């Protein structure tokens, strides 16, 4: 979806703390907002979504400048920082709210998503079939304020250290040229060993002392 020179993408790849932190690193991304989409309940709360009863996915709404980064670039990053082959699950986070999903705003975005998936499947990057849902964008409901900029504000929290930091290390290594701060130092090499699966689930009730 285009807003003047800017466009908007809506993507779900598990915990939105992870995807928000990843997309916020990219040059050309103006704003990343965590929220909920794809369910049956208007204005859902975090607790409701975590119960799995509303049908919503945790997503991020990404506003970006297509002259600086394309929608396809965003998809490349999206498929780097989450596992699109696990149905309704990302590591230890299990439930339909953690499903892999691309919510497209127009036919161009739909085609780009389908093409990206076809390329990945043909290249055998993943051993298992990709289960990413590709659906028309529904209403986006912004998440509660305490979820916003979660990684930036809570880098020492257990889930952030165990799950998000390794994802960002993988992003920085694979997409160094797209980072906002890629002129600040040398290209990353082997630092930040990336775990294939997270080992600490996110507690839906108490997040490092934050409860709703």
Short mmCIF file of C-alpha atoms in Angstrom, two decimals:
data_model
loop_
_atom_site.label_atom_id
_atom_site.label_comp_id
_atom_site.label_asym_id
_atom_site.label_seq_id
_atom_site.Cartn_x
_atom_site.Cartn_y
_atom_site.Cartn_z
CA UNK A 1 0.00 0.00 0.00
CA UNK A 2 1.35 3.40 -0.96
CA UNK A 3 1.06 6.59 1.08
CA UNK A 4 2.55 9.17 -1.27
CA UNK A 5 6.19 8.24 -1.60
CA UNK A 6 5.93 5.79 1.27
CA UNK A 7 4.56 2.26 1.26
CA UNK A 8 3.34 -0.07 3.97
CA UNK A 9 3.97 -3.79 4.52
CA UNK A 10 2.25 -6.05 7.06
CA UNK A 11 4.17 -9.18 8.06
CA UNK A 12 3.96 -11.81 10.77
CA UNK A 13 6.93 -13.98 11.66
CA UNK A 14 6.37 -15.06 15.23
CA UNK A 15 6.90 -12.77 18.21
CA UNK A 16 6.56 -9.17 17.09
CA UNK A 17 9.34 -8.09 19.41
CA UNK A 18 11.66 -10.00 17.07
CA UNK A 19 10.32 -8.71 13.77
CA UNK A 20 10.07 -5.14 15.03
CA UNK A 21 13.72 -5.19 16.11
CA UNK A 22 14.82 -6.66 12.78
CA UNK A 23 13.00 -4.27 10.45
CA UNK A 24 13.94 -1.27 12.57
CA UNK A 25 17.59 -1.92 11.61
CA UNK A 26 16.99 -1.38 7.89
CA UNK A 27 17.84 1.71 5.89
CA UNK A 28 14.70 3.07 4.23
CA UNK A 29 12.36 1.85 6.95
CA UNK A 30 10.62 4.84 8.48
CA UNK A 31 8.47 3.19 11.16
CA UNK A 32 7.79 -0.28 12.54
CA UNK A 33 4.66 -0.79 14.61
CA UNK A 34 3.78 -4.06 16.38
CA UNK A 35 0.17 -5.16 16.39
CA UNK A 36 -2.44 -7.79 15.70
CA UNK A 37 -4.22 -8.77 12.48
CA UNK A 38 -6.20 -11.57 10.91
CA UNK A 39 -8.58 -12.40 13.74
CA UNK A 40 -12.27 -12.09 14.55
CA UNK A 41 -12.22 -9.81 17.59
CA UNK A 42 -11.93 -6.02 17.17
CA UNK A 43 -9.29 -4.23 19.25
CA UNK A 44 -7.91 -7.38 20.88
CA UNK A 45 -5.64 -7.26 23.89
CA UNK A 46 -2.32 -9.05 24.15
CA UNK A 47 -3.76 -11.54 26.63
CA UNK A 48 -6.65 -12.33 24.30
CA UNK A 49 -4.34 -12.89 21.34
CA UNK A 50 -1.98 -15.06 23.41
CA UNK A 51 -4.92 -17.28 24.37
CA UNK A 52 -5.20 -18.30 20.71
CA UNK A 53 -8.95 -17.73 20.77
CA UNK A 54 -9.14 -14.60 18.61
CA UNK A 55 -7.40 -15.89 15.48
CA UNK A 56 -5.05 -12.91 15.28
CA UNK A 57 -1.40 -13.13 14.35
CA UNK A 58 1.27 -10.98 15.93
CA UNK A 59 2.42 -8.76 13.07
CA UNK A 60 4.39 -5.63 12.34
CA UNK A 61 3.27 -2.80 10.11
CA UNK A 62 6.33 -1.46 8.31
CA UNK A 63 6.29 1.99 6.70
CA UNK A 64 9.14 2.34 4.21
CA UNK A 65 10.55 4.44 1.39
CA UNK A 66 10.51 2.29 -1.78
CA UNK A 67 13.29 4.41 -3.27
CA UNK A 68 15.58 3.27 -0.44
CA UNK A 69 14.35 -0.29 0.14
CA UNK A 70 11.90 -2.33 -1.90
CA UNK A 71 9.07 -4.53 -0.73
CA UNK A 72 10.97 -7.52 -2.08
CA UNK A 73 13.98 -6.48 0.02
CA UNK A 74 11.73 -6.53 3.08
CA UNK A 75 10.55 -10.01 2.15
CA UNK A 76 14.14 -11.21 1.84
CA UNK A 77 14.82 -9.99 5.36
CA UNK A 78 11.52 -11.43 6.59
CA UNK A 79 12.45 -14.90 5.38
CA UNK A 80 15.93 -14.56 6.92
CA UNK A 81 14.85 -13.76 10.48
CA UNK A 82 12.15 -16.40 10.99
CA UNK A 83 11.46 -20.02 10.05
CA UNK A 84 8.68 -20.13 7.42
CA UNK A 85 8.44 -23.94 7.55
CA UNK A 86 7.01 -24.37 11.06
CA UNK A 87 3.21 -24.21 11.16
CA UNK A 88 1.84 -21.96 13.92
CA UNK A 89 5.17 -21.94 15.68
CA UNK A 90 8.48 -20.13 15.98
CA UNK A 91 10.88 -22.07 18.15
CA UNK A 92 9.38 -22.42 21.62
CA UNK A 93 6.58 -19.94 20.86
CA UNK A 94 3.62 -22.09 19.82
CA UNK A 95 0.15 -21.03 18.66
CA UNK A 96 -1.67 -19.56 15.68
CA UNK A 97 -0.69 -16.09 16.85
CA UNK A 98 2.90 -16.96 15.90
CA UNK A 99 2.10 -18.11 12.37
CA UNK A 100 4.16 -17.06 9.38
CA UNK A 101 2.05 -14.71 7.28
CA UNK A 102 2.31 -12.05 4.60
CA UNK A 103 -0.71 -9.76 4.53
CA UNK A 104 -0.61 -8.01 1.16
CA UNK A 105 -2.19 -4.65 0.33
CA UNK A 106 -2.32 -5.00 -3.45
CA UNK A 107 -1.68 -7.45 -6.27
CA UNK A 108 1.91 -6.29 -6.64
CA UNK A 109 2.68 -7.23 -3.04
CA UNK A 110 0.84 -10.53 -3.46
CA UNK A 111 2.89 -11.40 -6.54
CA UNK A 112 6.14 -10.42 -4.80
CA UNK A 113 5.34 -12.67 -1.84
CA UNK A 114 4.39 -15.64 -4.00
CA UNK A 115 7.51 -15.17 -6.12
CA UNK A 116 9.76 -14.95 -3.05
CA UNK A 117 8.33 -18.21 -1.73
CA UNK A 118 8.76 -19.93 -5.10
CA UNK A 119 12.40 -18.84 -5.27
CA UNK A 120 13.09 -20.10 -1.75
CA UNK A 121 11.45 -23.44 -2.41
CA UNK A 122 13.35 -23.88 -5.68
CA UNK A 123 16.66 -23.02 -4.03
CA UNK A 124 16.07 -25.58 -1.24
CA UNK A 125 17.12 -23.11 1.42
CA UNK A 126 14.77 -24.96 3.77
CA UNK A 127 14.48 -28.73 3.98
CA UNK A 128 10.75 -28.60 4.74
CA UNK A 129 7.93 -26.98 2.74
CA UNK A 130 7.23 -23.30 3.36
CA UNK A 131 3.90 -22.81 5.14
CA UNK A 132 3.76 -19.00 5.06
CA UNK A 133 0.21 -17.74 4.63
CA UNK A 134 -0.30 -15.12 1.89
CA UNK A 135 -3.60 -13.29 2.41
CA UNK A 136 -5.22 -9.88 1.82
CA UNK A 137 -4.39 -7.36 4.53
CA UNK A 138 -7.09 -7.18 7.22
CA UNK A 139 -7.55 -4.43 9.79
CA UNK A 140 -4.39 -3.73 11.76
CA UNK A 141 -4.79 -3.23 15.50
CA UNK A 142 -1.78 -1.57 17.18
CA UNK A 143 -0.32 -3.41 20.16
CA UNK A 144 -0.17 -1.97 23.64
CA UNK A 145 2.39 0.75 24.25
CA UNK A 146 4.72 -1.42 26.34
CA UNK A 147 5.36 -3.70 23.35
CA UNK A 148 6.76 -0.90 21.20
CA UNK A 149 10.54 -0.70 20.84
CA UNK A 150 10.66 -3.64 23.23
CA UNK A 151 14.11 -4.91 22.31
CA UNK A 152 15.66 -1.45 22.30
CA UNK A 153 14.25 -0.74 25.75
CA UNK A 154 14.91 -4.20 27.24
CA UNK A 155 18.08 -5.63 25.65
CA UNK A 156 19.05 -7.46 28.83
CA UNK A 157 15.72 -9.27 29.26
CA UNK A 158 16.08 -13.05 29.00
CA UNK A 159 13.96 -13.57 25.89
CA UNK A 160 15.71 -10.69 24.15
CA UNK A 161 19.16 -12.15 24.85
CA UNK A 162 18.31 -15.75 23.99
CA UNK A 163 16.03 -15.20 20.99
CA UNK A 164 16.18 -11.72 19.50
CA UNK A 165 19.90 -10.96 19.73
CA UNK A 166 20.87 -14.07 17.70
CA UNK A 167 18.24 -13.19 15.07
CA UNK A 168 19.73 -9.71 14.74
CA UNK A 169 23.23 -11.18 14.42
CA UNK A 170 21.98 -13.30 11.54
CA UNK A 171 20.30 -10.29 9.94
CA UNK A 172 23.42 -8.13 10.22
CA UNK A 173 25.57 -10.80 8.63
CA UNK A 174 23.17 -11.65 5.78
CA UNK A 175 21.94 -8.13 4.98
CA UNK A 176 24.79 -5.88 6.07
CA UNK A 177 24.41 -3.61 3.05
CA UNK A 178 20.80 -2.79 4.01
CA UNK A 179 21.52 -1.68 7.58
CA UNK A 180 21.04 1.91 8.67
CA UNK A 181 24.46 1.92 10.35
CA UNK A 182 26.45 -0.16 7.87
CA UNK A 183 29.08 2.56 7.57
CA UNK A 184 29.84 2.47 11.29
CA UNK A 185 32.16 -0.52 11.15
CA UNK A 186 33.37 -3.53 9.26
CA UNK A 187 31.11 -6.23 7.89
CA UNK A 188 30.29 -8.82 10.58
CA UNK A 189 32.04 -12.15 10.26
CA UNK A 190 31.30 -15.05 12.57
CA UNK A 191 30.19 -13.30 15.72
CA UNK A 192 26.76 -13.87 17.14
CA UNK A 193 26.24 -17.61 16.69
CA UNK A 194 22.64 -18.09 15.61
CA UNK A 195 20.61 -20.81 17.29
CA UNK A 196 18.36 -22.70 14.85
CA UNK A 197 15.57 -22.85 17.42
CA UNK A 198 14.97 -20.67 20.44
CA UNK A 199 15.17 -22.31 23.85
CA UNK A 200 13.18 -19.85 25.94
CA UNK A 201 9.47 -19.32 25.24
CA UNK A 202 7.92 -15.94 25.76
CA UNK A 203 5.66 -15.86 28.80
CA UNK A 204 2.34 -14.32 27.69
CA UNK A 205 1.51 -13.03 31.16
CA UNK A 206 4.71 -11.63 32.63
CA UNK A 207 7.41 -10.26 30.34
CA UNK A 208 10.43 -9.54 32.48
CA UNK A 209 8.29 -7.91 35.14
CA UNK A 210 5.84 -6.35 32.70
CA UNK A 211 2.35 -7.70 33.11
CA UNK A 212 -0.86 -6.64 31.51
#
